[in-house]
Amino acid sequence: MALAKLKADAAEARMAGLTLPSGFDGARKDALGRVAAMGLPSKRDEYWKYTDPTSLTQPEPIAAALFDAQETPLFGAVDRVKIVFVDGVFDADASDDLACEGIEIARLADAAGADIHWASELYGTLETRGQSPVERPLAALNTAFAQDGILIRATGKAAKPINLIYLHGDTGSDVMLHSVVKVEAGAEVTLLETGPAAARLNSVLEVEVATGGAFHHVRSQGRDHERRAVTHCFARIADESLFKSFTLTVNGQLTRNECIIEMLGDDAVAHVAGACVGDGTAFHHDDTVFITHDALNGESRQVFKKVLRNGAVGVFQGKILVKEGAQKTDGYQISQSLLLDGDSQFLAKPELEIYADDVACSHGSTSGAIDEDALFYLQSRGVPLQAATDLLTLAFLAESLDEIADETLADDLRDRLESWLARRT
Amino acid sequence: MLAIKGLMADLQDEDKTILKGVDLDIPAGKVHAIMGPNGSGKSTLSYILSGKDGYEVTGGSATLDGVDLLDMEPEERAAAGLFLAFQYPVEIPGVGNMTFLRTAVNAQRKARGEDELSAGDFLKIVRAKAKTLKIDADMLKRPVNVGFSGGEKKRNEILQMAMLEPKMCILDETDSGLDVDAMKLVAEGVNALRSEGRSFLVITHYQRLLDHIQPDVVHIMADGRIIKSGGPELALEVENNGYADILAEVA
Ligand SMILES: Nc1ncnc2c1ncn2[C@@H]1O[C@H](COP(=O)(O)OP(=O)(O)OP(=O)(O)O)[C@@H](O)[C@H]1O
Ligand SMILES: [Mg+2]
């Protein structure tokens, strides 16, 4: 069957059982049109060459067992605004007041009744821009059908981080969440996302950062072994702004995290990082990043580290596009995997596309086994093999965790990671 | 303390015999030195004793206080009190020196059924010991051995030894790469640890270290065997005449 037909059929089948929620009606209808035109991804798509999207696109989700972590929540000691979704359904009782100094917070599901002007300008807008030069139909599907999500507008320095907590309570849940963040000039906010969310999650985050604004994003995707997720983060950042995003992925059966950043203003900084620990042949993790430099003096950095064992698969597709005139761009990209055995696999496709002459861009990708000499050195000092392996694993991941600006958050993740490794996740 | 009898070993990946029957007996509280030409098997002996992969023991035995060393994992040998100061200390990017030391100390305490040291106590002890070895706070913070000079790496080995308080210390060319002052520091570090219950095996090419750390016995190793043993004067003889005479004597 022709690829286009295959994709169109997949889109039709997927949308057959869905109805458009209300709110941002225009944006949703447009998105519907985009999905119909693009179809849904197929494993024959070049962009999905290393990751089979079938379980993400098929009409019904595959059930995912619940995982009881039996531990205190991540960032539990951090004073934050908690916003809880259980299988994508907002839980008012478990959530804090949606009020915080320096920011406005609203629910996407409430947007239908309220006329939230700034959000209606953004909802689906960055996703639409992100559809070229590469199509991302699952994000458009999300814009059309997302049930809920959070709208955040930072007008000053947010007093606390916002923590979207995604709980998973139903083995068959299929969830689409869509959040929008607008950071006004000079404002600053930190968004935390924690938890698996559902058996199958499709999430979109659109972030606009105005002049001199700063956005920090720290995410941990939960420990449920069987959940599947496709996430997209679309960002558009202005001059002298800062965008930082870090994601920790431990477990999950299939994860595709896409991050698409447009640097439109001069002197902007964008850092995207990820740490992933995968165990077993069922584990498949894909980081796909696309950063466009379209202004002077931009600095972008991608730091992705994956530890894979027992047949786990890691994928990295990272691109830096430097447009004509984006002089003095400083683009850095590193993707590395630590393969703890011969069965695991890392597939990397780093790309640079540069149309300006005065830029410094570099990328590197490596795949290697654990350093036997370092392992023996540790053992010879009395550290047992497993603990020594864990220590070297954490050391390998350190460079990506170091990308988190807030030390308290970073330390919390480091501690957690250490205990997860000790318990063999 | 350390008893090695007829120890023979091959390289695992190649058909090559390196140790051809090593006999060595180091009583508690004694310092023995091993000298010998390059490639005679000194480092290999120290690696095999500490449990490094890549060698196959084909004969003989090695025991620490009567306990078979060769049967244990490297970490078990360490917990039993064996320590090797590496000829080439390993760099471990991403692991802070302090974290490394604390992990090692506590792992050994745990293996021996002792309580872990509190962070505060640990810090106090490390700082004091680091100071006597002129290891500054910066070196403690940096990743293990990364960017350390040759001499700094060797001092760091002695710091680890001082923290772990092993009973059998093997020093593989700890003097190489050290300047005159650093060598004194290291020797003082070693001498401070000398006690009735602790033994040393000092591998070196030079008499100078042995001026500072007086050995009880000096052994000469050649082609995978101990070919001659004697008092400290044997080291002087090597310093003055090289190995030719000794090798000729046993040939
Ligand atoms: N992993 C290895 N692969 C190949 N050859 C090896 C290996 N390990 C040791 N050898 C060989 O075994 C012999 C003994 O080496 P070893 O390092 O033990 O010597 P040494 O006495 O410590 O020498 P030096 O005084 O130069 O430090 C050498 O010929 C060396 O090349
Ligand atoms: Mg040697």
XYZ file of C-alpha atoms and ligand atoms in Angstrom:
708
model
C 0.000 0.000 0.000
C 1.228 3.498 -0.740
C 2.641 5.223 2.311
C 0.282 8.207 2.041
C -2.761 5.963 1.973
C -1.447 3.925 4.880
C -0.994 7.071 6.938
C -4.353 8.514 5.990
C -6.057 5.268 6.942
C -4.261 5.226 10.285
C -5.427 8.781 10.965
C -8.984 7.966 10.028
C -9.058 4.861 12.184
C -7.563 6.697 15.120
C -9.986 9.612 14.940
C -13.070 7.494 14.361
C -13.743 7.069 18.038
C -12.788 10.601 19.115
C -14.846 13.752 19.453
C -13.475 17.282 19.530
C -13.638 18.812 22.994
C -14.745 22.431 23.197
C -12.512 25.414 23.826
C -10.061 26.803 21.271
C -12.491 25.508 18.665
C -10.752 27.164 15.723
C -7.357 25.793 16.649
C -8.784 22.326 17.137
C -10.544 22.342 13.778
C -7.385 23.478 12.032
C -5.431 20.738 13.758
C -7.973 18.195 12.605
C -7.326 19.375 9.070
C -3.572 18.982 9.540
C -3.949 15.425 10.802
C -6.227 14.544 7.899
C -3.710 16.022 5.458
C -0.596 14.462 7.013
C -1.989 11.159 8.177
C -0.417 9.477 11.199
C 3.208 8.323 11.202
C 4.167 4.917 9.945
C 7.342 3.010 10.615
C 8.085 3.544 6.958
C 8.479 7.269 7.616
C 12.100 8.403 7.575
C 11.527 10.306 10.824
C 10.272 7.108 12.482
C 12.923 4.869 11.051
C 14.239 3.815 14.456
C 10.984 3.844 16.408
C 7.842 1.997 15.487
C 4.898 4.364 16.076
C 2.202 1.697 15.725
C 1.339 1.441 19.419
C 1.129 5.250 19.564
C -1.116 5.606 16.532
C -3.414 2.581 16.744
C -6.990 3.301 17.841
C -6.831 1.414 21.143
C -4.019 1.744 23.654
C -2.166 -1.327 24.856
C -2.868 -1.955 28.526
C -0.098 -1.053 30.959
C 0.210 -2.525 34.447
C 0.267 -0.085 37.349
C 3.483 0.300 39.268
C 3.431 1.089 42.931
C 6.696 2.844 43.573
C 6.188 2.774 47.354
C 8.210 5.903 47.819
C 7.639 9.532 48.670
C 6.764 11.712 45.672
C 9.561 13.277 43.697
C 10.245 16.927 44.630
C 8.192 16.283 47.777
C 10.401 18.612 49.800
C 10.118 21.436 47.277
C 7.554 24.161 47.916
C 5.559 23.964 44.693
C 2.076 24.338 43.236
C 0.820 20.789 42.761
C -1.585 20.134 39.936
C -2.664 16.530 39.794
C -4.102 14.579 36.900
C -5.141 10.974 37.335
C -5.233 9.235 33.969
C -5.539 12.692 32.456
C -8.464 13.719 34.675
C -7.888 16.740 36.862
C -8.053 15.898 40.565
C -9.128 19.049 42.373
C -8.865 17.509 45.847
C -5.300 16.413 45.371
C -4.294 19.671 43.706
C -3.316 22.964 45.269
C -5.099 26.226 44.610
C -4.312 27.344 41.102
C -2.901 30.567 42.438
C 0.677 31.646 42.712
C 2.364 35.011 42.872
C 3.892 36.062 39.572
C 1.805 33.746 37.426
C -1.700 33.045 36.185
C -2.782 29.426 35.982
C -5.894 28.002 34.356
C -7.063 24.611 33.177
C -7.384 23.894 29.497
C -10.760 22.267 30.161
C -12.009 25.564 31.630
C -10.782 27.591 28.691
C -13.998 26.983 26.755
C -15.991 29.139 29.151
C -13.382 31.783 29.804
C -11.900 33.904 27.080
C -8.224 33.553 27.797
C -6.877 35.783 25.114
C -3.160 35.057 25.426
C -3.729 31.314 25.438
C -5.973 31.289 22.403
C -3.222 33.071 20.506
C -0.751 30.363 21.415
C -2.761 27.147 21.551
C -1.758 25.090 18.515
C 0.274 27.966 17.083
C 3.714 26.702 17.996
C 2.698 23.159 17.145
C 1.661 24.384 13.685
C 4.989 26.159 13.200
C 6.756 22.995 14.246
C 5.171 20.983 11.415
C 7.800 22.146 8.971
C 10.287 21.162 7.759
C 9.361 17.857 9.435
C 5.794 16.713 10.022
C 4.724 15.783 13.541
C 1.184 14.505 13.095
C 0.804 13.101 16.613
C 1.222 16.623 17.965
C -1.498 17.913 15.673
C -3.721 15.042 16.793
C -3.118 16.212 20.326
C -3.991 19.831 19.559
C -7.278 18.637 18.108
C -8.274 16.209 20.842
C -6.451 17.087 24.079
C -8.894 16.680 26.968
C -7.109 18.845 29.479
C -3.865 20.499 30.405
C -2.661 23.676 32.033
C -2.344 27.220 30.779
C 0.355 29.210 32.529
C 1.241 32.827 32.039
C 4.215 34.184 33.936
C 4.169 37.932 34.353
C 6.895 38.128 36.944
C 9.188 35.797 38.739
C 7.004 32.897 39.829
C 7.091 32.440 43.592
C 7.137 28.642 43.268
C 7.604 25.993 40.633
C 4.471 24.483 39.121
C 4.386 20.717 39.357
C 2.125 18.809 37.013
C 1.765 15.414 38.638
C 0.562 12.693 36.318
C -0.782 9.661 38.121
C -1.653 6.420 36.453
C -4.595 4.537 37.961
C -6.240 2.641 35.125
C -4.416 -0.022 33.132
C -6.231 0.945 29.939
C -6.102 4.745 30.102
C -5.425 6.679 26.922
C -4.659 10.314 27.565
C -3.943 13.487 25.639
C -2.805 16.514 27.590
C -1.882 19.873 26.140
C -0.302 22.684 28.120
C 0.672 26.178 27.124
C 3.171 28.410 28.857
C 3.714 32.045 28.123
C 6.660 33.714 29.827
C 6.332 37.483 29.477
C 9.309 39.809 29.123
C 11.677 39.449 32.058
C 9.478 36.867 33.774
C 10.597 33.458 34.992
C 8.908 30.189 35.797
C 9.848 26.588 36.486
C 7.596 23.767 35.316
C 7.978 20.312 36.819
C 6.293 17.282 35.278
C 6.337 13.996 37.122
C 4.730 10.624 36.672
C 3.670 8.232 33.921
C 0.194 9.771 33.360
C -1.503 6.818 31.675
C -1.127 3.540 29.857
C -0.713 5.664 26.760
C 0.113 9.351 26.887
C 0.265 11.883 24.109
C 1.333 15.232 25.502
C 2.108 18.581 23.975
C 3.723 21.532 25.683
C 3.912 24.867 23.904
C 6.223 27.445 25.409
C 6.708 31.026 24.373
C 9.456 32.975 26.106
C 9.534 36.738 25.547
C 12.537 39.064 25.758
C 14.692 38.390 28.784
C 12.351 35.719 30.101
C 13.417 32.386 31.515
C 11.708 29.000 31.382
C 12.938 25.978 33.281
C 11.494 22.555 32.657
C 12.347 19.469 34.676
C 10.537 16.248 33.959
C 10.616 12.685 35.251
C 8.448 10.272 33.328
C 7.570 7.804 36.050
C 8.583 4.210 36.626
C 5.661 2.248 35.192
C 7.307 -0.366 33.019
C 4.652 -0.736 30.360
C 3.426 2.776 29.657
C 3.844 4.274 26.223
C 4.292 7.950 25.583
C 4.839 10.410 22.826
C 5.562 13.937 23.981
C 6.257 17.124 22.085
C 7.652 20.327 23.462
C 7.469 23.281 21.092
C 9.281 26.440 22.115
C 9.708 29.841 20.566
C 12.146 32.061 22.346
C 12.948 35.756 21.988
C 16.082 37.810 22.511
C 18.082 37.354 25.676
C 15.728 34.666 26.834
C 16.586 31.342 28.432
C 14.954 27.985 27.808
C 16.083 24.926 29.714
C 14.513 21.506 29.607
C 15.640 18.293 31.261
C 13.952 14.899 31.138
C 14.669 11.779 33.140
C 13.275 8.551 31.751
C 13.533 5.362 33.707
C 11.364 2.472 32.510
C 8.340 2.857 30.292
C 8.036 0.537 27.339
C 8.045 3.119 24.575
C 8.920 6.769 24.855
C 9.348 9.290 22.105
C 10.227 12.751 23.383
C 10.390 15.440 20.751
C 11.657 18.918 21.451
C 11.406 21.600 18.811
C 12.902 24.991 19.539
C 12.941 28.129 17.456
C 15.426 30.753 18.564
C 13.987 33.897 17.073
C 15.694 36.612 19.126
C 19.346 37.554 19.469
C 21.447 36.348 22.402
C 19.014 33.611 23.333
C 20.035 30.431 25.121
C 18.384 27.021 24.789
C 19.537 23.876 26.565
C 17.824 20.510 26.215
C 19.053 17.508 28.126
C 17.962 14.018 28.916
C 19.057 11.085 31.006
C 17.595 7.670 30.403
C 18.020 4.282 32.019
C 16.546 1.357 30.140
C 16.429 -2.306 31.031
C 15.171 -5.169 28.903
C 14.265 -5.849 25.309
C 10.884 -4.169 25.729
C 12.455 -0.807 26.517
C 12.618 1.660 23.661
C 13.458 5.300 24.183
C 13.706 7.961 21.509
C 14.856 11.555 21.887
C 14.190 13.648 18.836
C 15.337 17.255 18.931
C 15.169 20.019 16.354
C 16.711 23.380 17.153
C 16.481 26.269 14.716
C 18.773 29.247 15.091
C 17.220 32.248 13.387
C 18.948 35.141 15.163
C 22.361 36.397 16.189
C 24.543 35.059 18.959
C 22.341 32.167 19.940
C 23.631 29.403 22.168
C 22.055 25.983 22.052
C 23.117 22.813 23.783
C 21.809 19.268 23.608
C 23.129 16.775 26.133
C 21.590 13.304 26.010
C 22.821 10.287 27.936
C 21.394 6.802 27.911
C 22.267 3.745 29.947
C 20.984 0.584 28.304
C 21.080 -3.018 29.395
C 19.531 -6.406 28.708
C 18.582 -5.567 25.156
C 17.179 -2.075 25.683
C 17.131 0.270 22.695
C 17.939 3.976 22.691
C 17.477 6.401 19.827
C 18.696 9.937 19.351
C 17.797 12.136 16.415
C 19.118 15.617 16.941
C 19.336 18.449 14.526
C 20.757 21.927 14.646
C 19.552 24.159 11.822
C 21.353 27.481 11.524
C 19.490 29.797 9.213
C 21.075 32.347 6.954
C 22.077 35.360 8.981
C 22.147 33.558 12.331
C 25.777 34.552 12.810
C 27.805 33.805 15.927
C 25.639 30.814 16.665
C 27.150 28.463 19.200
C 25.541 25.064 18.826
C 26.624 22.006 20.749
C 25.180 18.550 20.682
C 26.303 15.404 22.408
C 24.512 12.077 22.602
C 26.105 9.161 24.357
C 25.119 5.741 25.428
C 26.557 3.399 27.971
C 25.806 -0.152 26.902
C 25.977 -2.472 29.877
C 25.905 -5.550 27.654
C 26.250 -6.611 24.054
C 22.502 -6.990 23.495
C 21.578 -3.349 23.963
C 21.532 -0.929 21.120
C 21.956 2.782 20.542
C 20.945 4.384 17.261
C 21.971 7.971 16.713
C 21.372 10.398 13.906
C 23.028 13.713 14.665
C 22.588 16.399 12.034
C 23.903 19.866 11.375
C 22.493 22.094 8.665
C 24.189 25.462 8.484
C 23.504 28.427 6.227
C 25.558 31.064 8.044
C 29.337 31.343 7.796
C 30.371 32.647 11.185
C 29.188 29.930 13.536
C 30.650 27.352 15.904
C 28.707 24.133 15.880
C 29.793 20.729 17.036
C 28.194 17.400 17.582
C 29.354 14.076 18.842
C 27.812 10.722 19.451
C 29.405 7.802 21.222
C 28.436 4.391 22.367
C 30.550 2.438 24.764
C 30.779 -0.204 27.413
C 31.552 0.411 31.047
C 35.196 1.224 31.777
C 36.624 -2.057 33.099
C 39.660 -0.358 34.600
C 37.514 2.059 36.569
C 35.330 -0.819 37.686
C 38.325 -2.797 38.948
C 39.770 0.291 40.618
C 36.545 0.746 42.572
C 36.343 -2.942 43.443
C 39.946 -2.953 44.594
C 38.913 -0.264 47.070
C 36.189 -2.488 48.427
C 33.187 -1.304 46.431
C 31.096 -4.329 45.354
C 30.665 -4.875 41.623
C 27.013 -3.822 41.528
C 27.559 -0.657 43.558
C 30.613 0.167 41.462
C 28.576 -0.262 38.284
C 25.863 2.008 39.691
C 28.391 4.639 40.659
C 29.895 4.635 37.168
C 26.399 4.701 35.678
C 25.505 7.783 37.687
C 28.813 9.353 36.734
C 28.014 8.754 33.097
C 24.618 10.420 33.455
C 26.016 13.313 35.498
C 26.718 15.599 32.563
C 23.056 15.670 31.600
C 21.789 16.129 35.166
C 24.250 18.991 35.528
C 22.130 20.834 32.966
C 19.463 21.414 35.603
C 19.970 24.911 36.957
C 18.272 24.393 40.312
C 20.566 22.340 42.542
C 17.780 21.216 44.870
C 15.824 19.729 41.999
C 18.941 18.176 40.500
C 19.956 16.639 43.825
C 16.503 15.200 44.316
C 16.738 13.500 40.934
C 20.281 12.274 41.621
C 19.262 10.756 44.951
C 16.221 9.138 43.427
C 18.169 7.758 40.531
C 20.704 6.318 42.925
C 18.058 4.513 44.936
C 16.309 3.276 41.796
C 19.562 1.861 40.503
C 20.277 0.222 43.843
C 16.857 -1.436 43.631
C 17.533 -2.343 40.003
C 14.761 0.103 38.995
C 50.513 -12.179 56.830
C 50.846 -12.605 53.043
C 51.966 -16.038 51.921
C 52.533 -16.783 48.252
C 53.602 -20.251 47.217
C 54.631 -21.320 43.742
C 52.236 -18.872 42.120
C 51.986 -19.339 38.373
C 49.812 -17.334 36.010
C 49.128 -16.921 32.307
C 47.519 -14.139 30.364
C 43.968 -15.184 29.619
C 43.798 -13.894 26.053
C 47.263 -14.860 24.937
C 49.284 -17.956 25.283
C 51.795 -16.317 27.558
C 53.038 -17.270 30.998
C 54.001 -14.338 33.179
C 54.387 -15.681 36.690
C 56.447 -18.811 36.756
C 56.346 -19.830 40.380
C 56.507 -16.929 42.808
C 57.309 -17.622 46.442
C 56.981 -14.857 48.952
C 56.248 -14.762 52.663
C 55.701 -11.451 54.381
C 55.167 -11.687 58.146
C 52.995 -9.202 60.027
C 54.618 -5.834 60.681
C 57.284 -6.274 58.028
C 58.214 -4.262 54.966
C 59.367 -6.177 51.928
C 60.538 -4.614 48.703
C 60.525 -6.079 45.220
C 62.864 -4.802 42.557
C 63.401 -6.209 39.117
C 63.796 -5.398 35.452
C 60.919 -3.970 33.426
C 58.469 -6.625 32.396
C 59.554 -9.153 34.997
C 55.983 -9.505 36.327
C 55.905 -7.229 39.386
C 52.698 -5.381 38.464
C 51.136 -8.596 37.249
C 51.759 -10.141 40.653
C 50.100 -7.192 42.368
C 47.106 -7.338 40.001
C 46.642 -11.051 40.472
C 46.770 -10.633 44.224
C 44.094 -7.943 44.084
C 41.895 -9.865 41.672
C 42.084 -8.169 38.322
C 40.488 -9.934 35.344
C 42.550 -11.130 32.440
C 44.876 -13.572 34.129
C 44.589 -17.242 34.761
C 46.261 -18.704 37.792
C 47.661 -22.071 36.738
C 49.302 -23.112 39.953
C 50.281 -22.221 43.479
C 48.462 -20.249 46.152
C 48.208 -16.893 47.837
C 46.734 -16.410 51.291
C 46.188 -13.447 53.558
C 46.310 -14.477 57.189
C 45.622 -18.010 56.092
C 42.600 -17.114 53.963
C 42.730 -17.994 50.266
C 42.877 -14.713 48.360
C 42.529 -16.117 44.884
C 39.014 -17.378 45.533
C 37.632 -13.974 46.483
C 36.161 -11.096 44.498
C 38.395 -8.013 44.385
C 36.110 -6.155 46.809
C 36.252 -9.065 49.254
C 40.034 -9.003 49.180
C 39.910 -5.284 49.917
C 37.528 -5.826 52.809
C 39.855 -8.550 54.076
C 42.556 -5.897 54.322
C 44.433 -5.988 51.036
C 45.301 -2.720 49.321
C 47.081 -1.984 46.074
C 48.459 1.463 45.316
C 48.362 1.329 41.511
C 51.355 1.974 39.312
C 48.926 3.798 37.034
C 45.998 5.121 39.095
C 42.760 5.147 37.105
C 40.844 8.302 36.202
C 37.106 8.194 36.847
C 35.330 11.143 35.246
C 32.069 12.104 36.918
C 32.869 10.555 40.314
C 34.088 13.056 42.883
C 37.173 12.059 44.817
C 35.352 12.587 48.091
C 32.373 10.471 47.017
C 34.795 7.789 45.887
C 36.602 7.746 49.221
C 33.412 7.723 51.272
C 31.875 4.965 49.145
C 35.007 2.854 49.547
C 35.383 3.401 53.281
C 31.734 2.673 53.977
C 31.608 -0.338 51.668
C 34.484 -1.907 53.591
C 32.968 -1.046 56.948
C 29.711 -2.606 55.830
C 31.458 -5.736 54.605
C 33.073 -6.051 58.025
C 29.765 -5.533 59.813
C 30.675 -2.094 61.126
C 28.500 1.032 61.067
C 28.997 3.488 58.247
C 30.863 6.664 59.129
C 28.672 9.742 59.385
C 29.282 12.412 56.762
C 30.670 14.728 59.427
C 33.103 12.235 60.915
C 34.226 11.161 57.514
C 34.918 14.718 56.425
C 36.966 15.428 59.515
C 39.152 12.374 59.038
C 39.692 12.962 55.324
C 40.620 16.580 55.815
C 43.194 15.762 58.454
C 44.805 12.991 56.420
C 44.701 15.007 53.197
C 46.474 17.844 54.924
C 49.459 15.765 55.940
C 49.783 14.610 52.329
C 49.396 18.198 51.096
C 46.259 17.310 49.152
C 44.127 20.439 48.952
C 40.351 20.771 49.115
C 40.168 21.229 45.377
C 41.731 17.833 44.725
C 39.194 16.240 47.025
C 36.348 17.788 45.102
C 37.551 17.001 41.619
C 36.679 13.766 39.832
C 38.939 10.885 40.840
C 42.424 11.427 39.394
C 41.062 13.411 36.436
C 43.558 16.086 35.519
C 45.779 15.165 38.473
C 49.500 15.354 37.826
C 51.475 12.130 38.093
C 52.612 13.003 41.585
C 49.141 14.063 42.686
C 47.763 10.722 41.587
C 50.336 8.894 43.686
C 49.615 11.024 46.739
C 45.943 10.312 46.191
C 46.702 6.577 46.328
C 48.374 7.049 49.691
C 45.400 9.071 50.916
C 43.134 6.157 50.009
C 45.441 3.794 51.837
C 45.434 6.021 54.885
C 41.637 6.171 54.864
C 41.114 2.444 54.347
C 43.742 1.341 56.871
C 44.439 -2.000 55.184
C 46.657 -4.577 56.857
C 48.500 -5.640 53.715
C 49.609 -2.734 51.539
C 51.122 -3.265 48.103
C 52.732 -0.173 46.624
C 53.471 -0.505 42.928
C 56.047 2.100 41.936
C 54.419 4.709 44.103
C 57.692 6.623 43.942
C 57.783 6.984 40.177
C 56.763 10.436 39.043
C 57.219 11.967 42.466
C 59.460 14.949 43.063
C 61.909 14.805 45.966
C 59.582 16.547 48.406
C 56.553 14.524 47.376
C 58.524 11.339 47.827
C 59.279 12.378 51.398
C 55.596 13.133 51.983
C 54.569 9.757 50.628
C 57.238 7.964 52.638
C 56.121 9.761 55.771
C 52.559 8.744 54.959
C 53.630 5.138 54.688
C 55.818 5.255 57.784
C 52.961 6.749 59.787
C 50.977 3.615 58.930
C 53.700 1.163 59.853
C 52.637 -0.953 62.757
C 52.910 -4.435 64.136
C 49.760 -5.586 62.501
C 50.409 -4.105 59.085
C 52.719 -5.285 56.323
C 53.986 -3.653 53.165
C 55.133 -4.883 49.812
C 56.923 -2.041 48.084
C 57.621 -2.428 44.374
C 60.226 0.023 43.174
C 63.067 0.580 40.768
C 64.991 2.958 42.959
C 66.919 2.829 46.145
C 65.794 6.360 47.060
C 62.335 5.391 48.312
C 63.911 2.676 50.394
C 66.084 5.286 52.088
C 62.867 6.701 53.495
C 60.967 3.458 53.951
C 63.463 1.028 55.397
C 62.635 -2.476 54.134
C 63.266 -5.581 56.171
C 63.781 -7.735 53.092
C 64.504 -6.953 49.459
C 63.567 -9.400 46.694
C 64.679 -9.403 43.106
C 62.150 -10.563 40.574
C 63.088 -11.612 37.075
C 61.129 -13.421 34.410
C 58.242 -14.281 36.666
C 60.194 -15.531 39.663
C 61.837 -14.228 42.794
C 65.433 -14.987 42.011
C 67.185 -13.524 44.998
C 66.303 -12.151 48.424
C 68.389 -10.269 50.913
C 68.602 -7.293 53.245
C 68.450 -3.590 52.356
C 71.972 -3.860 50.959
C 70.579 -5.754 47.977
C 68.805 -2.591 46.858
C 72.083 -0.692 47.051
C 73.755 -3.308 44.947
C 71.057 -2.954 42.271
C 71.329 0.818 42.397
C 75.078 0.639 41.806
C 75.465 -2.315 39.459
C 72.088 -2.945 37.846
C 70.747 -6.471 37.420
C 73.401 -8.027 35.200
C 75.462 -9.585 37.988
C 72.455 -10.946 39.838
C 70.947 -12.405 36.676
C 74.261 -14.002 35.760
C 74.617 -15.424 39.244
C 71.351 -17.369 39.074
C 71.602 -18.352 35.430
N 47.311 -7.547 29.584
C 48.506 -7.838 29.049
N 48.615 -8.084 27.730
C 49.806 -8.398 27.169
N 50.944 -8.478 27.864
C 50.889 -8.271 29.187
C 49.660 -7.909 29.853
N 49.915 -7.747 31.155
C 51.230 -7.966 31.301
N 51.812 -8.280 30.126
C 53.231 -8.593 29.917
O 53.673 -9.307 31.033
C 54.962 -8.926 31.375
C 55.039 -8.481 32.826
O 54.418 -7.192 32.926
P 54.355 -6.371 34.286
O 53.568 -5.157 34.040
O 53.894 -7.273 35.352
O 55.891 -6.021 34.510
P 56.561 -5.133 35.637
O 57.553 -6.010 36.269
O 55.557 -4.499 36.494
O 57.317 -4.066 34.756
P 57.624 -2.482 35.057
O 58.831 -2.485 35.897
O 57.946 -1.965 33.688
O 56.443 -1.881 35.671
C 55.391 -7.894 30.367
O 56.126 -8.506 29.353
C 54.092 -7.365 29.848
O 54.231 -6.875 28.549
Mg 54.976 -2.556 36.830
